[in-house]
Structures are given as C-alpha cells and as structure tokens.
Amino acid sequence: MKVFPPVNDVSSLPFSRWLKRLRAQQDLTQEALAELAYCSVQTIRFFESGKRRPSLEMAERLAEVLAIPAEQRALFIRQARTSLSAAGDENGAENSPLQSLPSAEPTSVSVPTPPAARIPLPATVLVGRQPEATRLHHLLVEEGNRLVTLVGPGGIGKTRLALHMAHTLDECFANGAVFVPLVSISHSTELPSAIAGAMNATLAGDSSSTAQLDALLSGQSLLLVLDNFEHLLALDGDLITSLIDHILQHIPGVYLLITSRERLRLGGECIFELGGLLVPNTEETDAQQIDKVAASDAVILFLQRARQVSPSFALTPSNRKAIVRLCNLLSGMPLGIELAAAWMRALTPEEIATEIAHSLDFLTLADRGAPARHRSLRAAFEHSWKLLAPEEQKAAARLSIFRGGFRREGAQAVAGATLPRLAALIDKSLVQVLAETAQQEGGLRYEIHELLRQYLRDKLVEMGDAEEVARRHIDYFTAMAEKVESHHYATVPPAWFKQLRSEQGNLRAALEWSLGGRNATDLGLRLVGALGRYWYMGDAWHEGREWLRSALDVADSTTPPQVLAMVLTQLGDLEHAMAEYTVAQSHLEEALAIWRGLDDQPHIAWALFQMGVLASTVADFPKAEALFDESLALYRCLDEPWFVALVLMQLAGTRMQNDDFGRATQLLDEAVPIFRTQERSNIMAVAINLQGWAHLEQSNYAPALQHFNEALAIGQDEGNLQMMGWSLRNLGMAHLLSRQLEEARPYLCSCLRLYQKISFKSGMVVAFEGLAAVAAEQGEAREAVRWLAVVEALRRAIGMPRAASEERLYYNRTVELAQALLEPPAWDAAWKAGAALSLDEALAQAVT
C-alpha cells in the first residue's frame, strides 16, 4: 500500500524531488507518467531535473494522474508553479531551451526568469477549441513558426484561446511563456514597457525601443503572447510592426503568438483564422440526436454560463430546439453565447432566441469586470468599425446586403468592393474566406459573421445607401437566375446550377425585399419566375410555391404578360408536385392561353408538356398523349433535341400504363441516347427508371434492379431527393414482385422518409401500397389493411385515382390475401384504425 508523506515532509522539498518521489510511490517509469500526462518523456525529465516547471494545466494533470490527496493538491500546484530560481532545485535553474527550438547567445543583460504571475489565471474553463489548440501547438513548436497571428472578429474568443496556449506552451520553452495585454497602450514606444511589466522586469528609460527589447529578451527562449494588437496597427502600424520584425530578426529565441483583428503583413507571418465554436445541426433536434446536441461546444458553453445564473438549468427535449437555434443564430460566437446565457435568469431559451433574431442590441449584458468592448456585441463591433478607413467602412456596410455569403464578382457589382478593398476587409477580420467552397463552386466564396452583418446593415441604413444597394443586389441575382433559366435547365453548365444553389440566402433576401416589402416588384416578379424550375429540381417545392403565390398577389395590370405567364407556369408545376391538381390545372391553362396570345412557341410547348404530365398523374392517359403529341411536334419543329427526348420519355410512361411495352421501349431507346449526349444526369435517371419499370412489368427482375440501382446512384450523386425516393420505391416494388419480401420493406421505408421531407404525396401513395402488399404476403393482414386505409384516404385527399397497371401488378392481390386472412369485423377494425391516422402518424409508424 502506497503511503504519501505528510504535508510538512514535502512543503520544503523542491518540486522536482517531490515529483520523483510521487512517481516512485506509484511504480511509474518516466515513460509511463509521460503517457498518462499526455506529454513527452523529455518534458518529464526536465521537470524532474529542475530545468523546467509545468504549466498550470500540466500541474493539474500531474496532480490527477499521481492521485494527490485533496489536502495536498493546492500545495503541489503551488510548488509546481514556483519559479525555478526561487525553488532552489538541486540541479539549479538552468534555462535550457527546448531542443527543437533555437537558442540565443547570452548577452551582458541579466534578466531573471519571470515568475508564474506573468500568465494570468483564466476566470473560466476553456470550452472546446481542442483542434485549434492542437494546430497552434503544431505551428509554434513542431513547425517552428516564430510569428503566428491569431485573427478573428471581436468576441470570437481570441484572447481566451491565446491565454490557454500560454499556459499549455509554457513548459515547451526554457524560459516559459509571457502573456502581454496591449489594450491599454496607445503607441509603439509603450510596447517594451508592457512586456517588461508582464515579466516583472524593469527598463532603462533613456534607451530606444529596440534596445529595450534587446535588454529584456536577448538570451531568452520563451513564447511571447501579445494580446489585442489591432488598435496599434491602426494608430502606429509601421512603427509597431518594425518592433515585431526586430524581435524576429535579432532575438532568435523568442516566439510570438499575437491576437489581432487584423494581420500584421510581415514576412514569415503565419495566419491562424479563428471561427466560432462548433454548433449543432439545426435538423438534429429529435430525441435520437440529444447526445450529439449535448456534445456541441457551443451548447456546452451556453449550458455552463446559463448555470452560473440559473444553477438548476439543464438541456431537455423541450428546450433543445431553442438552444440549437440560438447557438446557430450566434454562429458559435463565444461572446454572443455568454451574453445570451446571462439572460437565463429572466428568460427562457425560446425567448432568448426570439430576442436575438429581433435585435442585436439585446446582447448587452455582461460582468462589470469585462472590458468595455466586451460588454455588448455592438460595443465589440463598434471597436472594429472605428479602426476602418472611411472607404473601408462604406464597402463593409454595403457588403452587409449579402445574406449567406458572396462571390468576388457580386461584391464588385453590388457593393463596389474592389479586390484591394475586399482584401483589406479580410485582413481586418471583417470578411472571412470560405476556402472549402472553392473546389465545389469553381471559385472562392466570402462571408461576414451573421451578427456582424446585422451591425453593418444598421450602418448601411445610417449612410442612406440601403435602398440603392438593395436594388443593385436584386438586379444582380435576377440576371444570374435568368441566365440559368434561359437554358431551361437542359444545357446549363453544372457550375451555374451549383452557384445558384449556394446563393439561397441572397435569393431569399432579394425576394423578401421586393415581394415582401413591395420594392422594385418588377424585378421580384422576374426573379421568382426565373427560379420556379430551380425550386422544382431542388426539391424546395413548398418554398417555391409560397413565393410564386406571393408574386401573383403582387402582379397587377402593369405586369408584362410574359412575366405573369412565367409565374403561372412555374406555380402550376410546383402545385402539381405537391398534389394540388385542381389549382395546378387552372394555372397551367391560364399560362398556356397567355403564351398562345404571345405566339411564344417554346413556352407553348413547355406548358403543353406540363399539362400532359399532370394528366398522366391523374390517370387521364388519352388526354396526356394528346398533349404530349402536340408538345413533341412543336419541339421537333424548334429543333430542340433535349426537349424532344423529355417528351418521348413521358410518352413512354403513358404507353406503359396502357400495357404497350414494345412502343414504350422504342420511345425510351430514342430518348436515352439524347440525354446521355446532353450530360443531364437527373433526367437520364428518369428515363433509366422507366426502362427498369418496363422490364419489371414483363417480370424481367434482374435488368429491372440493375436500372433502378443505376438511377439511385445518379440521384445520390446529384442530391436529388425526389429521384432518390422514386428509385428506392422502384427497388422496393421490384423486390416485392420478385417475392424478396425482407429486402422490399427497407427500400419502401427509406423512400417514405425522403418523400416526407419534400411532401411528395403522390409518391407516398405507391410506397404505402407497397408496404401493404409486403405485409399481406407475410401474413400480416391487419397491417396490410391499415396501410390500404391510409392510401385510400391519401388518394381521396389529393384526387389521385389508381391506375389499371397498379391494380393488376399488386393491389388486387393484396386485397385478396388480406380478405382471406381476416373476418369482416377484423377487417373493419383494421381499416378504421388506419383511416384514423393522420399522414404524419402513418409515416411515423411506417418508418419505424
């Protein structure tokens, strides 16, 4: 049994000897202790030889690993943090730099090793930031970068992370680390005295700044952490950076970690951009995701600070969604999260999130001990604003019009932000570069932190430029959308489509300003009409339908007929997708009449095609064929091969409904090669699915499965939920009809999950009928009847009749099997139970 010596036996021991004794009592080698303490063996050797002392974090880790009793722990940490010269270790206070770091020749100036007070103790535990801390350690220690600038906007947590790094890296330098706050100095000549104050050293007052730095730092091997550097760059940029450059050029043992809202622009400077804490996904709010939400750094910080004012507060299923929302509204900004959590003494998380969304000025509560610039987010942003030149202020304010980021071309066209001006705002941490989007979008994308953007938007209003910039903003994005729509998404380059997808925030902002605020409605109507097909292909049916309906409300007698017809056409397309067949028919007929009046042949052909697709959905196949034939003739005359193939594909579908698989195959054989030459994956996947269904109807299961799997892969590559859902449904039905029942159910359930996301009710009908068929085949008659009742209610609600092919393939057999297994009372009870389910309840039961 290990026996620890009493406190009076160790209080006079040097820390190095006490550490050796404790390690021996635990039967640990230096290697074993290093592994437990997460440090190198060399570091443990330095501690035990008295050549280095642990940082605060390392001392606490050692106390934990060595199981120091509670009554001895404070003494242990105090001994560990006592300066080497004061401790009088038996090996002397030899200041050996880390072997991997360069040492400097000693000078005639003698500066004692700084005591522990040179690094302030943090008031709170650091939350998160482990990846950032690891990277900073690598940059400074392993790569040997001598100047690392930690940049980021105000309130992002630069000072707290730098303080953590000072404690962590203290043991990596023979003379430790020194933390120097610069907020109180206003001139470069005050830098040496600030450093001296942090080191508890004195300066010769009659020497130059560079001489003072030489006297303080020459012969030292240490990490110098300079905090809040940006205001010195604004006031005295050339002089202050010349002093930093002097340290780099003439004092090789000193390494610099500098926090600033602006980079220094010195040779050899390594930039480390600090963003917000990790926030949970806004969709991860169901019960299964509670652990993931609770593990989010932003949520952890909010909970810790909330408990400081409301000790009983906890993350619960009822408040989880609101906490996730507010953390996302704050984009993980630590200062914002702390200010928000302080309101927990008076408000609920839901109320706090609402207030944050309403006004930036809500976040104005802070501790009295906090610096003035950290007592509100507005104060933090005001500090940055005052450091900008007038032209930089104008550019920054105008860039606030962008929602969700922007490209360089947009910054120039809308905000007049030239490349040099944009680069200056990046250097000053007002604009961030989203490098990870470059490969996806073919160019860099930029963004402003959402809370800072709100502040800058207020500045834009104060300048009186808001309306002019908003008009340039909607004009720019209307031109972008119309360029894509002019290709009708047939031959548009994929990069254009991806760019439109990345601009969702800006498109919504433009529409809100125009249609919501009744500003420049002519542009709003053009924009919404140009986006209709994009919303359809992007599975944003509900959003698109609402914007298009808003556009109809805004349209009046002055609206150009071609603009009105475009809105009606796109609205009818989306209403069809959402199973609103009656209004879809009405809007498409109205649009067709306008297009005929304008003698616009391409749009006449397109409206006819959309009406044919709608007729197919409601099983009016003769009408569908007539509409398709007229559309096809027009497209052949217009020499539009892609549209010809599109109509051929739909005609093939109607022929299959009439059991004419030979003709359907001929039509698809003409259409598919055209799609392949056009490189339009999603449309090609539709044709491949139809080819698979033709095989399925003829009981050719292997080629059917092959086609459905190919179509699914295309849908997954494109991220098209409708295509993925259709392919999964077809795979489920193929396994059902080939009597592979256990394989069928997962495909059908996965299909329902995707269709639920996009509210594709007509697709849900077939998937539910497939589940009913699987249940009947497996002898689960009550379940089969329950799904049949759900289907019947859904078909009735959306006005979707059952096709003859569906009855022949699986529906009639399902009913027969269930009736054979159930007596009429049992059938009626099961049907009643299914009919009583709402659609959401039925979906929840099905997917579980």
PDB file of C-alpha atoms in Angstrom, residues 243-414:
ATOM      1  CA  LEU A 243       9.450  46.339 -33.485  1.00  0.00           C
ATOM      2  CA  ILE A 244       7.939  42.899 -34.091  1.00  0.00           C
ATOM      3  CA  ASP A 245      10.222  42.483 -37.096  1.00  0.00           C
ATOM      4  CA  HIS A 246      13.191  43.470 -34.921  1.00  0.00           C
ATOM      5  CA  ILE A 247      12.382  40.670 -32.468  1.00  0.00           C
ATOM      6  CA  LEU A 248      12.159  38.182 -35.337  1.00  0.00           C
ATOM      7  CA  GLN A 249      15.414  39.340 -36.913  1.00  0.00           C
ATOM      8  CA  HIS A 250      17.592  39.885 -33.859  1.00  0.00           C
ATOM      9  CA  ILE A 251      16.264  37.848 -30.931  1.00  0.00           C
ATOM     10  CA  PRO A 252      16.008  34.275 -32.264  1.00  0.00           C
ATOM     11  CA  GLY A 253      14.944  32.611 -29.028  1.00  0.00           C
ATOM     12  CA  VAL A 254      11.637  34.488 -28.802  1.00  0.00           C
ATOM     13  CA  TYR A 255       8.483  33.142 -30.440  1.00  0.00           C
ATOM     14  CA  LEU A 256       5.395  35.308 -30.905  1.00  0.00           C
ATOM     15  CA  LEU A 257       1.698  34.459 -30.680  1.00  0.00           C
ATOM     16  CA  ILE A 258      -0.284  37.623 -31.429  1.00  0.00           C
ATOM     17  CA  THR A 259      -4.062  38.101 -31.245  1.00  0.00           C
ATOM     18  CA  SER A 260      -5.451  40.720 -33.600  1.00  0.00           C
ATOM     19  CA  ARG A 261      -8.473  41.552 -35.676  1.00  0.00           C
ATOM     20  CA  GLU A 262      -6.040  42.360 -38.498  1.00  0.00           C
ATOM     21  CA  ARG A 263      -2.978  40.517 -39.773  1.00  0.00           C
ATOM     22  CA  LEU A 264       0.402  42.220 -39.455  1.00  0.00           C
ATOM     23  CA  ARG A 265       1.526  41.686 -43.080  1.00  0.00           C
ATOM     24  CA  LEU A 266       5.080  40.791 -42.104  1.00  0.00           C
ATOM     25  CA  GLY A 267       7.328  38.292 -43.822  1.00  0.00           C
ATOM     26  CA  GLY A 268       7.197  34.904 -42.128  1.00  0.00           C
ATOM     27  CA  GLU A 269       3.830  35.639 -40.514  1.00  0.00           C
ATOM     28  CA  CYS A 270       1.645  32.553 -40.155  1.00  0.00           C
ATOM     29  CA  ILE A 271      -2.079  33.424 -40.093  1.00  0.00           C
ATOM     30  CA  PHE A 272      -4.468  31.346 -37.975  1.00  0.00           C
ATOM     31  CA  GLU A 273      -8.106  32.354 -38.506  1.00  0.00           C
ATOM     32  CA  LEU A 274     -10.371  31.623 -35.557  1.00  0.00           C
ATOM     33  CA  GLY A 275     -14.045  30.939 -36.186  1.00  0.00           C
ATOM     34  CA  GLY A 276     -16.961  30.236 -33.888  1.00  0.00           C
ATOM     35  CA  LEU A 277     -17.432  27.168 -31.712  1.00  0.00           C
ATOM     36  CA  LEU A 278     -18.908  24.082 -33.306  1.00  0.00           C
ATOM     37  CA  VAL A 279     -22.689  24.374 -33.416  1.00  0.00           C
ATOM     38  CA  PRO A 280     -25.174  21.520 -33.761  1.00  0.00           C
ATOM     39  CA  ASN A 281     -27.040  20.966 -36.993  1.00  0.00           C
ATOM     40  CA  THR A 282     -30.421  22.678 -36.875  1.00  0.00           C
ATOM     41  CA  GLU A 283     -32.036  19.443 -38.097  1.00  0.00           C
ATOM     42  CA  GLU A 284     -30.596  17.394 -35.236  1.00  0.00           C
ATOM     43  CA  THR A 285     -33.327  18.168 -32.743  1.00  0.00           C
ATOM     44  CA  ASP A 286     -35.184  14.868 -32.456  1.00  0.00           C
ATOM     45  CA  ALA A 287     -34.843  12.617 -29.466  1.00  0.00           C
ATOM     46  CA  GLN A 288     -32.233  10.401 -31.119  1.00  0.00           C
ATOM     47  CA  GLN A 289     -29.889  13.376 -31.544  1.00  0.00           C
ATOM     48  CA  ILE A 290     -29.821  14.653 -27.961  1.00  0.00           C
ATOM     49  CA  ASP A 291     -26.347  13.251 -27.280  1.00  0.00           C
ATOM     50  CA  LYS A 292     -24.972  14.902 -30.407  1.00  0.00           C
ATOM     51  CA  VAL A 293     -26.514  18.244 -29.442  1.00  0.00           C
ATOM     52  CA  ALA A 294     -25.240  17.981 -25.869  1.00  0.00           C
ATOM     53  CA  ALA A 295     -21.704  17.328 -27.162  1.00  0.00           C
ATOM     54  CA  SER A 296     -21.632  20.513 -29.248  1.00  0.00           C
ATOM     55  CA  ASP A 297     -19.063  23.025 -27.982  1.00  0.00           C
ATOM     56  CA  ALA A 298     -21.461  25.945 -28.431  1.00  0.00           C
ATOM     57  CA  VAL A 299     -24.188  24.181 -26.443  1.00  0.00           C
ATOM     58  CA  ILE A 300     -21.736  23.188 -23.703  1.00  0.00           C
ATOM     59  CA  LEU A 301     -20.644  26.817 -23.315  1.00  0.00           C
ATOM     60  CA  PHE A 302     -24.245  28.022 -23.197  1.00  0.00           C
ATOM     61  CA  LEU A 303     -25.158  25.447 -20.557  1.00  0.00           C
ATOM     62  CA  GLN A 304     -22.137  26.280 -18.385  1.00  0.00           C
ATOM     63  CA  ARG A 305     -22.803  30.023 -18.462  1.00  0.00           C
ATOM     64  CA  ALA A 306     -26.559  29.544 -18.002  1.00  0.00           C
ATOM     65  CA  ARG A 307     -25.946  27.516 -14.848  1.00  0.00           C
ATOM     66  CA  GLN A 308     -23.934  30.381 -13.402  1.00  0.00           C
ATOM     67  CA  VAL A 309     -27.140  32.429 -13.196  1.00  0.00           C
ATOM     68  CA  SER A 310     -29.639  29.547 -13.031  1.00  0.00           C
ATOM     69  CA  PRO A 311     -27.943  26.568 -11.302  1.00  0.00           C
ATOM     70  CA  SER A 312     -30.772  24.108 -11.965  1.00  0.00           C
ATOM     71  CA  PHE A 313     -30.908  24.731 -15.698  1.00  0.00           C
ATOM     72  CA  ALA A 314     -30.457  21.653 -17.928  1.00  0.00           C
ATOM     73  CA  LEU A 315     -30.740  20.583 -21.546  1.00  0.00           C
ATOM     74  CA  THR A 316     -34.125  18.912 -22.048  1.00  0.00           C
ATOM     75  CA  PRO A 317     -36.167  17.684 -25.012  1.00  0.00           C
ATOM     76  CA  SER A 318     -38.434  20.696 -24.622  1.00  0.00           C
ATOM     77  CA  ASN A 319     -35.691  23.368 -24.771  1.00  0.00           C
ATOM     78  CA  ARG A 320     -33.204  21.579 -27.052  1.00  0.00           C
ATOM     79  CA  LYS A 321     -34.563  23.045 -30.286  1.00  0.00           C
ATOM     80  CA  ALA A 322     -34.433  26.622 -28.942  1.00  0.00           C
ATOM     81  CA  ILE A 323     -30.857  26.216 -27.687  1.00  0.00           C
ATOM     82  CA  VAL A 324     -29.770  24.806 -31.035  1.00  0.00           C
ATOM     83  CA  ARG A 325     -31.462  27.740 -32.743  1.00  0.00           C
ATOM     84  CA  LEU A 326     -29.814  30.425 -30.621  1.00  0.00           C
ATOM     85  CA  CYS A 327     -26.362  28.817 -30.973  1.00  0.00           C
ATOM     86  CA  ASN A 328     -26.844  28.858 -34.747  1.00  0.00           C
ATOM     87  CA  LEU A 329     -28.126  32.435 -34.708  1.00  0.00           C
ATOM     88  CA  LEU A 330     -24.917  33.374 -32.905  1.00  0.00           C
ATOM     89  CA  SER A 331     -22.810  31.249 -35.295  1.00  0.00           C
ATOM     90  CA  GLY A 332     -20.976  29.809 -32.308  1.00  0.00           C
ATOM     91  CA  MET A 333     -19.514  33.196 -31.248  1.00  0.00           C
ATOM     92  CA  PRO A 334     -18.409  32.735 -27.616  1.00  0.00           C
ATOM     93  CA  LEU A 335     -19.080  36.319 -26.537  1.00  0.00           C
ATOM     94  CA  GLY A 336     -22.574  36.191 -28.010  1.00  0.00           C
ATOM     95  CA  ILE A 337     -23.290  32.860 -26.329  1.00  0.00           C
ATOM     96  CA  GLU A 338     -22.117  34.148 -22.945  1.00  0.00           C
ATOM     97  CA  LEU A 339     -24.187  37.316 -23.264  1.00  0.00           C
ATOM     98  CA  ALA A 340     -27.225  35.249 -24.262  1.00  0.00           C
ATOM     99  CA  ALA A 341     -26.778  32.791 -21.385  1.00  0.00           C
ATOM    100  CA  ALA A 342     -26.678  35.664 -18.895  1.00  0.00           C
ATOM    101  CA  TRP A 343     -30.357  36.250 -19.697  1.00  0.00           C
ATOM    102  CA  MET A 344     -31.308  32.806 -18.405  1.00  0.00           C
ATOM    103  CA  ARG A 345     -32.033  34.366 -15.029  1.00  0.00           C
ATOM    104  CA  ALA A 346     -35.041  36.123 -16.598  1.00  0.00           C
ATOM    105  CA  LEU A 347     -35.980  34.453 -19.888  1.00  0.00           C
ATOM    106  CA  THR A 348     -36.428  31.013 -21.432  1.00  0.00           C
ATOM    107  CA  PRO A 349     -34.162  29.775 -24.246  1.00  0.00           C
ATOM    108  CA  GLU A 350     -37.081  30.217 -26.682  1.00  0.00           C
ATOM    109  CA  GLU A 351     -37.490  33.871 -25.634  1.00  0.00           C
ATOM    110  CA  ILE A 352     -33.742  34.495 -25.844  1.00  0.00           C
ATOM    111  CA  ALA A 353     -33.580  33.057 -29.373  1.00  0.00           C
ATOM    112  CA  THR A 354     -36.512  35.254 -30.426  1.00  0.00           C
ATOM    113  CA  GLU A 355     -34.873  38.375 -28.994  1.00  0.00           C
ATOM    114  CA  ILE A 356     -31.550  37.590 -30.709  1.00  0.00           C
ATOM    115  CA  ALA A 357     -33.304  37.216 -34.055  1.00  0.00           C
ATOM    116  CA  HIS A 358     -35.100  40.507 -33.462  1.00  0.00           C
ATOM    117  CA  SER A 359     -32.256  42.787 -32.366  1.00  0.00           C
ATOM    118  CA  LEU A 360     -28.502  42.795 -31.944  1.00  0.00           C
ATOM    119  CA  ASP A 361     -28.870  45.231 -29.034  1.00  0.00           C
ATOM    120  CA  PHE A 362     -30.471  42.522 -26.913  1.00  0.00           C
ATOM    121  CA  LEU A 363     -26.990  41.119 -26.207  1.00  0.00           C
ATOM    122  CA  THR A 364     -25.823  43.889 -23.906  1.00  0.00           C
ATOM    123  CA  LEU A 365     -25.437  42.232 -20.521  1.00  0.00           C
ATOM    124  CA  ALA A 366     -22.014  41.339 -19.145  1.00  0.00           C
ATOM    125  CA  ASP A 367     -19.954  41.206 -15.990  1.00  0.00           C
ATOM    126  CA  ARG A 368     -18.721  44.529 -14.608  1.00  0.00           C
ATOM    127  CA  GLY A 369     -15.170  43.199 -14.798  1.00  0.00           C
ATOM    128  CA  ALA A 370     -15.357  42.663 -18.556  1.00  0.00           C
ATOM    129  CA  PRO A 371     -13.591  45.155 -20.864  1.00  0.00           C
ATOM    130  CA  ALA A 372     -15.922  47.818 -22.232  1.00  0.00           C
ATOM    131  CA  ARG A 373     -15.623  46.388 -25.763  1.00  0.00           C
ATOM    132  CA  HIS A 374     -16.923  43.030 -24.462  1.00  0.00           C
ATOM    133  CA  ARG A 375     -19.939  44.309 -22.553  1.00  0.00           C
ATOM    134  CA  SER A 376     -22.121  44.078 -25.659  1.00  0.00           C
ATOM    135  CA  LEU A 377     -21.746  42.760 -29.161  1.00  0.00           C
ATOM    136  CA  ARG A 378     -22.440  46.210 -30.533  1.00  0.00           C
ATOM    137  CA  ALA A 379     -19.523  47.591 -28.492  1.00  0.00           C
ATOM    138  CA  ALA A 380     -17.256  44.828 -29.811  1.00  0.00           C
ATOM    139  CA  PHE A 381     -18.243  45.612 -33.395  1.00  0.00           C
ATOM    140  CA  GLU A 382     -18.020  49.368 -32.835  1.00  0.00           C
ATOM    141  CA  HIS A 383     -14.405  48.894 -31.770  1.00  0.00           C
ATOM    142  CA  SER A 384     -13.641  47.217 -35.115  1.00  0.00           C
ATOM    143  CA  TRP A 385     -15.642  49.811 -37.076  1.00  0.00           C
ATOM    144  CA  LYS A 386     -13.630  52.716 -35.715  1.00  0.00           C
ATOM    145  CA  LEU A 387     -10.408  51.086 -36.899  1.00  0.00           C
ATOM    146  CA  LEU A 388     -11.576  51.189 -40.547  1.00  0.00           C
ATOM    147  CA  ALA A 389     -10.801  53.915 -43.061  1.00  0.00           C
ATOM    148  CA  PRO A 390     -13.890  55.726 -44.474  1.00  0.00           C
ATOM    149  CA  GLU A 391     -13.820  53.832 -47.797  1.00  0.00           C
ATOM    150  CA  GLU A 392     -13.455  50.550 -45.927  1.00  0.00           C
ATOM    151  CA  GLN A 393     -16.468  51.460 -43.789  1.00  0.00           C
ATOM    152  CA  LYS A 394     -18.544  52.140 -46.906  1.00  0.00           C
ATOM    153  CA  ALA A 395     -17.546  48.841 -48.540  1.00  0.00           C
ATOM    154  CA  ALA A 396     -18.155  46.835 -45.359  1.00  0.00           C
ATOM    155  CA  ALA A 397     -21.599  48.380 -44.868  1.00  0.00           C
ATOM    156  CA  ARG A 398     -22.595  47.667 -48.465  1.00  0.00           C
ATOM    157  CA  LEU A 399     -21.410  44.067 -48.250  1.00  0.00           C
ATOM    158  CA  SER A 400     -23.911  43.563 -45.422  1.00  0.00           C
ATOM    159  CA  ILE A 401     -26.643  43.352 -48.070  1.00  0.00           C
ATOM    160  CA  PHE A 402     -25.445  39.827 -48.867  1.00  0.00           C
ATOM    161  CA  ARG A 403     -27.090  37.024 -46.907  1.00  0.00           C
ATOM    162  CA  GLY A 404     -25.202  33.734 -46.646  1.00  0.00           C
ATOM    163  CA  GLY A 405     -22.000  34.916 -48.306  1.00  0.00           C
ATOM    164  CA  PHE A 406     -20.974  36.192 -51.724  1.00  0.00           C
ATOM    165  CA  ARG A 407     -18.537  35.807 -54.601  1.00  0.00           C
ATOM    166  CA  ARG A 408     -15.934  38.380 -55.637  1.00  0.00           C
ATOM    167  CA  GLU A 409     -17.932  39.314 -58.741  1.00  0.00           C
ATOM    168  CA  GLY A 410     -21.001  40.041 -56.626  1.00  0.00           C
ATOM    169  CA  ALA A 411     -19.023  42.160 -54.171  1.00  0.00           C
ATOM    170  CA  GLN A 412     -17.785  44.310 -57.044  1.00  0.00           C
ATOM    171  CA  ALA A 413     -21.122  44.609 -58.846  1.00  0.00           C
ATOM    172  CA  VAL A 414     -23.360  45.200 -55.814  1.00  0.00           C
TER     173      VAL A 414
END
